[in-house]
Each structure stands twice: as C-alpha cells, then as structure tokens.
XYZ file of C-alpha atoms in Angstrom:
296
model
C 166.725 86.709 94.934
C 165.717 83.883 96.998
C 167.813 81.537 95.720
C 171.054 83.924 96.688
C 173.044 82.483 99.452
C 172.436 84.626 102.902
C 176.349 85.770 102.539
C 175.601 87.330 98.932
C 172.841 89.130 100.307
C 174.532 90.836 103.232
C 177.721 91.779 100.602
C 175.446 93.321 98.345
C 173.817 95.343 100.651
C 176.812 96.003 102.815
C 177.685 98.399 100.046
C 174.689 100.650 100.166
C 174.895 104.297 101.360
C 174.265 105.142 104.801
C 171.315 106.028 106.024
C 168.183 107.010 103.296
C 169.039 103.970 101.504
C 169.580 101.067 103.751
C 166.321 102.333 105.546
C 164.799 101.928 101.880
C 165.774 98.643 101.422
C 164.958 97.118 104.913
C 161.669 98.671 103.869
C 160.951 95.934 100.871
C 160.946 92.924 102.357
C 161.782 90.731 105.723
C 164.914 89.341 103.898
C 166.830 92.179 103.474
C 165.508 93.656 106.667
C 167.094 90.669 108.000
C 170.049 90.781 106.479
C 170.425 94.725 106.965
C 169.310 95.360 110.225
C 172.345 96.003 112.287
C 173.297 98.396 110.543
C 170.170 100.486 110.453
C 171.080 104.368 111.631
C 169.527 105.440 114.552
C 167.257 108.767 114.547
C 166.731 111.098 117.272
C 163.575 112.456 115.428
C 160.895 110.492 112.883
C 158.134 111.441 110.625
C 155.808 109.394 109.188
C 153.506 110.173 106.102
C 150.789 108.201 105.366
C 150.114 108.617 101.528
C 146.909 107.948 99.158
C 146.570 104.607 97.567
C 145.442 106.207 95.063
C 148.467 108.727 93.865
C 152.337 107.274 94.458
C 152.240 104.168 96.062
C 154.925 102.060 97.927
C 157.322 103.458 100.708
C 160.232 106.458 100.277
C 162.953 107.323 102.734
C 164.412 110.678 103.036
C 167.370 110.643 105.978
C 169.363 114.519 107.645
C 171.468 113.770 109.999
C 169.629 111.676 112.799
C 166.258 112.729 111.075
C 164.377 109.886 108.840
C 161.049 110.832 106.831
C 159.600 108.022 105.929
C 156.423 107.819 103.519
C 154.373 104.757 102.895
C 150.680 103.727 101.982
C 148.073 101.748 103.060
C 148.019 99.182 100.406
C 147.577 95.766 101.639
C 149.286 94.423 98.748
C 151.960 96.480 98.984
C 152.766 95.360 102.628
C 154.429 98.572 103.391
C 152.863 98.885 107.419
C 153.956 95.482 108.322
C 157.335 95.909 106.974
C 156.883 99.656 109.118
C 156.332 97.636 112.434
C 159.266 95.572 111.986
C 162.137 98.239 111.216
C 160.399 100.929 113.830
C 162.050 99.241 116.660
C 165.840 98.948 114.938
C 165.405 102.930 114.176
C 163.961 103.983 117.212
C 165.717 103.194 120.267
C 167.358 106.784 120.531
C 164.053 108.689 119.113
C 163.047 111.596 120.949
C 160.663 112.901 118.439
C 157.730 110.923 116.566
C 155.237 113.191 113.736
C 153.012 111.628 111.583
C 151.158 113.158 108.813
C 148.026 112.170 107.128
C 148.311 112.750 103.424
C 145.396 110.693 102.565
C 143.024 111.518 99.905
C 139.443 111.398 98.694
C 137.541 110.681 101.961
C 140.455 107.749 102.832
C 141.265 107.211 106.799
C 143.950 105.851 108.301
C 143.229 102.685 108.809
C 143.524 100.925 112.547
C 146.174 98.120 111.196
C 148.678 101.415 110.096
C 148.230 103.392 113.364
C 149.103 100.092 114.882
C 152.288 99.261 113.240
C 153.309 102.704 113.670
C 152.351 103.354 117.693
C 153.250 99.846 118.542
C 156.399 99.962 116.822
C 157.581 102.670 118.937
C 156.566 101.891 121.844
C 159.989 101.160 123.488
C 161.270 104.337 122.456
C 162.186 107.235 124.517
C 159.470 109.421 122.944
C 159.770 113.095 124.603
C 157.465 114.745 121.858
C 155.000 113.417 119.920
C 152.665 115.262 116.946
C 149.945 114.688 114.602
C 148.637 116.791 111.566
C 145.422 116.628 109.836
C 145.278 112.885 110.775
C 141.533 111.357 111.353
C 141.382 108.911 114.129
C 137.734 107.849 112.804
C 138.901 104.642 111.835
C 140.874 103.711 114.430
C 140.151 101.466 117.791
C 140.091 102.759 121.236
C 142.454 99.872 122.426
C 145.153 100.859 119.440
C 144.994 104.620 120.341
C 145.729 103.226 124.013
C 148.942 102.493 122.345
C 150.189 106.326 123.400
C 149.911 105.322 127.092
C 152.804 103.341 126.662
C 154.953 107.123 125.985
C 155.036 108.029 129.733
C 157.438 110.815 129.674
C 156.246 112.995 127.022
C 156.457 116.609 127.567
C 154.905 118.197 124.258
C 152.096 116.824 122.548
C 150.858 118.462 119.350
C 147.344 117.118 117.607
C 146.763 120.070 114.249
C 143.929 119.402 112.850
C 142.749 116.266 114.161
C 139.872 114.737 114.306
C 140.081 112.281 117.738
C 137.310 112.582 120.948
C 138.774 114.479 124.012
C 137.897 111.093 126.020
C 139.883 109.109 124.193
C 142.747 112.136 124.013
C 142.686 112.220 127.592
C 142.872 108.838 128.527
C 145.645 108.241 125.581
C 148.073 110.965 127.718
C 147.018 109.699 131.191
C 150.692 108.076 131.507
C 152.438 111.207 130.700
C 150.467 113.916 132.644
C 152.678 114.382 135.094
C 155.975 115.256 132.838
C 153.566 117.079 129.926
C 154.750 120.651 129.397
C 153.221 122.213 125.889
C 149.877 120.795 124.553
C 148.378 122.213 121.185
C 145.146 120.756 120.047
C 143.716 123.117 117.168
C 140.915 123.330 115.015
C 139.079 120.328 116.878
C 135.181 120.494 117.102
C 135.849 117.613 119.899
C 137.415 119.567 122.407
C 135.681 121.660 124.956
C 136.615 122.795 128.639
C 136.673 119.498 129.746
C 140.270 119.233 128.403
C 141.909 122.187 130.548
C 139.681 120.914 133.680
C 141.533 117.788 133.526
C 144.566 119.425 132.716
C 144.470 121.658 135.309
C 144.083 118.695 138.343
C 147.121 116.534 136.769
C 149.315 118.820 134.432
C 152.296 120.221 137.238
C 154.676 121.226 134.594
C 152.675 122.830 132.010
C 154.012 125.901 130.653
C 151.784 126.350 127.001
C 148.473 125.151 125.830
C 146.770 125.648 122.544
C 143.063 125.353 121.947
C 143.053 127.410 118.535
C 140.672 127.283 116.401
C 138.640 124.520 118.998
C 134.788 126.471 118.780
C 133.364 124.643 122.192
C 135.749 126.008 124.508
C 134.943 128.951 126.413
C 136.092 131.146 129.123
C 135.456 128.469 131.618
C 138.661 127.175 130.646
C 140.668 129.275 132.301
C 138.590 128.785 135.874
C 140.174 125.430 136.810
C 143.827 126.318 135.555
C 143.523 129.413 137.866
C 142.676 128.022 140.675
C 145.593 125.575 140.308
C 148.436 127.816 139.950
C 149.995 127.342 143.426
C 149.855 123.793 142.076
C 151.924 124.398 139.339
C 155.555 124.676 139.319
C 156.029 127.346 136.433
C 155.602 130.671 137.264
C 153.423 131.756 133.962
C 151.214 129.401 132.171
C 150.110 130.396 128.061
C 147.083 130.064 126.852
C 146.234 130.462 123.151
C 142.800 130.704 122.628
C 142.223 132.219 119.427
C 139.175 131.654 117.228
C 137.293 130.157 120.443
C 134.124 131.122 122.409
C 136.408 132.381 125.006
C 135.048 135.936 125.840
C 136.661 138.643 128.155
C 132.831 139.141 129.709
C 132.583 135.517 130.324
C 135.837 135.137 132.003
C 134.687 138.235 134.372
C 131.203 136.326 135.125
C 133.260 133.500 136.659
C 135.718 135.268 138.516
C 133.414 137.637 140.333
C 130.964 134.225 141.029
C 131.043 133.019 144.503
C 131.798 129.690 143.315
C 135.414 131.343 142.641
C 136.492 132.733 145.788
C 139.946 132.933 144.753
C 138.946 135.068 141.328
C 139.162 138.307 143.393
C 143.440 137.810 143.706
C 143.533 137.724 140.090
C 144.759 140.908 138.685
C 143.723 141.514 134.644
C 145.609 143.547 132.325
C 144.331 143.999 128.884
C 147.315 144.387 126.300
C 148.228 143.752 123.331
C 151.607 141.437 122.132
C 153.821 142.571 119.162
C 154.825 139.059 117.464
C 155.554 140.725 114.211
C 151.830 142.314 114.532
C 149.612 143.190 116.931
C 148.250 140.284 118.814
C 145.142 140.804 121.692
C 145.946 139.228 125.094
C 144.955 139.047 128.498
C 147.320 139.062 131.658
C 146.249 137.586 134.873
C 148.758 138.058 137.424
C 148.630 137.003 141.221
C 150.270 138.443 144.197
C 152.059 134.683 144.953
C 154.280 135.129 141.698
C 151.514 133.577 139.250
C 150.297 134.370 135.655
C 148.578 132.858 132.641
C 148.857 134.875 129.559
C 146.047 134.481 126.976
C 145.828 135.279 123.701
C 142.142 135.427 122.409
C-alpha cells in the first residue's frame, strides 16, 4: 500500500460509502486519513466507547444521519487514540453533542493518553452538551481533565456513574458556569454540598440538577440555591435528590436557623408527582415568583 501512487489512493477510496465507512478508514492509518479527509461527514452529535483490550479490539464506526459512534481501545499497538486525535477535529467542527462511554473491563481505566486524544481533539468544537457514563477518571491527570475548560458554552453536563473528585469537576466547568443549564452527577461517593454551594453563586441559568444516588449530600444543599433564586433567571429550579441524605427534617432545621433569614418566605408543599408512578417531592415556592421542586 505504500508503494501506491497518492492518486491511486484517493480513487480507491473516493469510492467508499458515505459516512460509517470513510470514518472507518481514516481511522487505520495517517495515509488514508490523509488522503480521505475532506471528505469526512460532519456530525452534530458523537459518542465515543472506550472498549476492553481484552475482548474486540481495534476501532468500529457506526454513522445516522449527523450521528457517528465510534468505538476504539486502548491498545498501544493498535494506535487507535492517536489516529482518534487526528480525525476528531475533521468530524467535529459542527458537533453540538460529545458522550463517551467506558466499556472497560476487569479493573482497566481509561488511561490519561485516551482522555487526551479525545478532549483535546474536540476542543475547537462548538460543544453545547457534554456526558459521561460509568467512566473512571482515576487514571487520568488534573491538567488533561482541564481539557473541559476549553467547552465554554456548555449548557448540560451529564457525569452517570463516574468516578471524578468534585474539585476537579468544578474547576473542569468553571468556563461554562455562566451558560450551564441541566447538571446530573449520580451515584458519585465524591460529591457532597459543596457542589450546589458553588453552583448556586455562579450557575444563572440553571433550570435541573441531579445528585441521585450521591450519599454525602444532604439537605444543606438546597440552603445556598435558595437563597439565590432572585439571582437566577428561571422561575423554578429541579432538584433530584433521590437516594441521598437529604431529609425533610433537616431541610426544616436550616430554614427556621437564624443563619437563614430568608427561610421564613419559603412556602413548602409536600406532594407527590405522577411520572408513570408515584414519585415524593417537595415544593418550595416564594412570593417573588420562585420555586425549586425536589424530588427525594
């Protein structure tokens, strides 16, 4: 193949399908990315799945419309994140929409030289939402996860499953703060009430958060993003805190504290939501037009 003349290379593949496969091929190796790489689809919306050495190794591309799913391992030999840096940038100047899922097995991480190739590879791209699932960050450097600082207009953020400290979460979504509508962190041991505290002082334009599942955070959550409603420009603010410490008698403790004088505006409404069953939640409404629902 490397003996073909540059010409006979760009026929060839000139002839493949659109989309899955020429995102396949530019996949393999710098040559035929090279060769290939102007006419690359663009996609609105990208997964990434990081797979297990040890089961199916090498990468796969799976293309809908302006979706790609791409899967790839780890293997060093294999070379698949390096090629994964270079054709990032060709498929994501449009992207709205970055996932990537960890389907890593038998106690492997992902490694600092894939989250890399995958966050730096994006950078440039006009990320609105961005999502991990069951991915652990163990493995990874600080100054690679700062890599998400450089997406400073997201406006949902979703981390299932994670494992990745609340320091380093915060500081990774300083940049987009200010245009950050829905955050979901669930099942994370890591998170406590820090996270809506800081939330709470920089977060205008959030609408939803999700602590589910996150055992450290309490009813003390809910102080700080009550007393900056007025602050906010939504009218009602969602809270799912389900399978937390968050209590109802806690929650009362603070807002009947003289270290919340504004807890006495706060009207509280027990209820409970039909979402296809019955779902406990709290109302707290205020006379200026504000509420936070929360489901606990």
């Amino acid at each position: 193949m490397d003996s073909l003349p540059e010409e006979l290379v760009e026929g060839i593949l000139g002839r493949l399908n659109e989309g899955q496969d020429k995102v396949a091929v530019a996949l393999t190796c710098r040559r035929f990315l090279s060769a290939i790489h102007r006419k690359l689809p663009q996609a609105t919306a990208i997964c990434v799945q990081f797979s297990s050495s040890r089961g199916e190794c090498g990468a796969s591309v799976k293309t809908s419309r302006s979706s790609a799913f791409i899967t790839v391992c780890q293997c060093a030999g294999h070379g698949c994140t390096q090629m994964l840096h270079c054709v990032l940038p060709l498929l994501s100047k449009e992207m709205a929409s970055l996932s990537l899922e960890d389907e890593l097995l038998g106690g492997e991480r992902l490694s600092d030289g894939a989250a890399h190739a995958l966050l730096d590879g994006c950078s440039d791209a006009p990320l609105s939402s961005l999502s991990f699932e069951h991915v652990d960050f163990t493995a990874v450097r600080p100054w690679t996860l700062a890599l998400i600082a450089s997406f400073d207009r997201l406006e949902e953020v979703h981390l299932l499953s994670c494992i990745l400290p609340e320091g380093l979460l915060l500081r990774s979504l300083s940049a987009s703060l200010s245009t950050l509508r829905v955050l979901s962190v669930t099942s994370s041991s890591l998170v406590s009430d820090k996270l809506c505290t800081a939330l709470a002082r920089a977060a205008p334009n959030l609408e939803e958060i999700s602590v589910r599942g996150c055992r450290s955070v309490s009813a003390a959550s809910l102080v700080p993003l009550l007393e900056s409603a007025g602050r906010r420009r939504g009218q009602q603010l969602t809270l799912h805190a389900e399978e937390t410490a968050f209590s109802c008698e806690h929650l009362a403790r603070c807002m009947q504290s003289s270290l919340m004088p504004t807890g006495r505006h706060w009207a509280v409404t027990r209820m409970r939501m039909e979402l296809g069953y019955a779902v406990p939640a709290l109302l707290l409404t205020h006379p200026h037009g504000k509420a936070i629902l929360v489901y606990d």
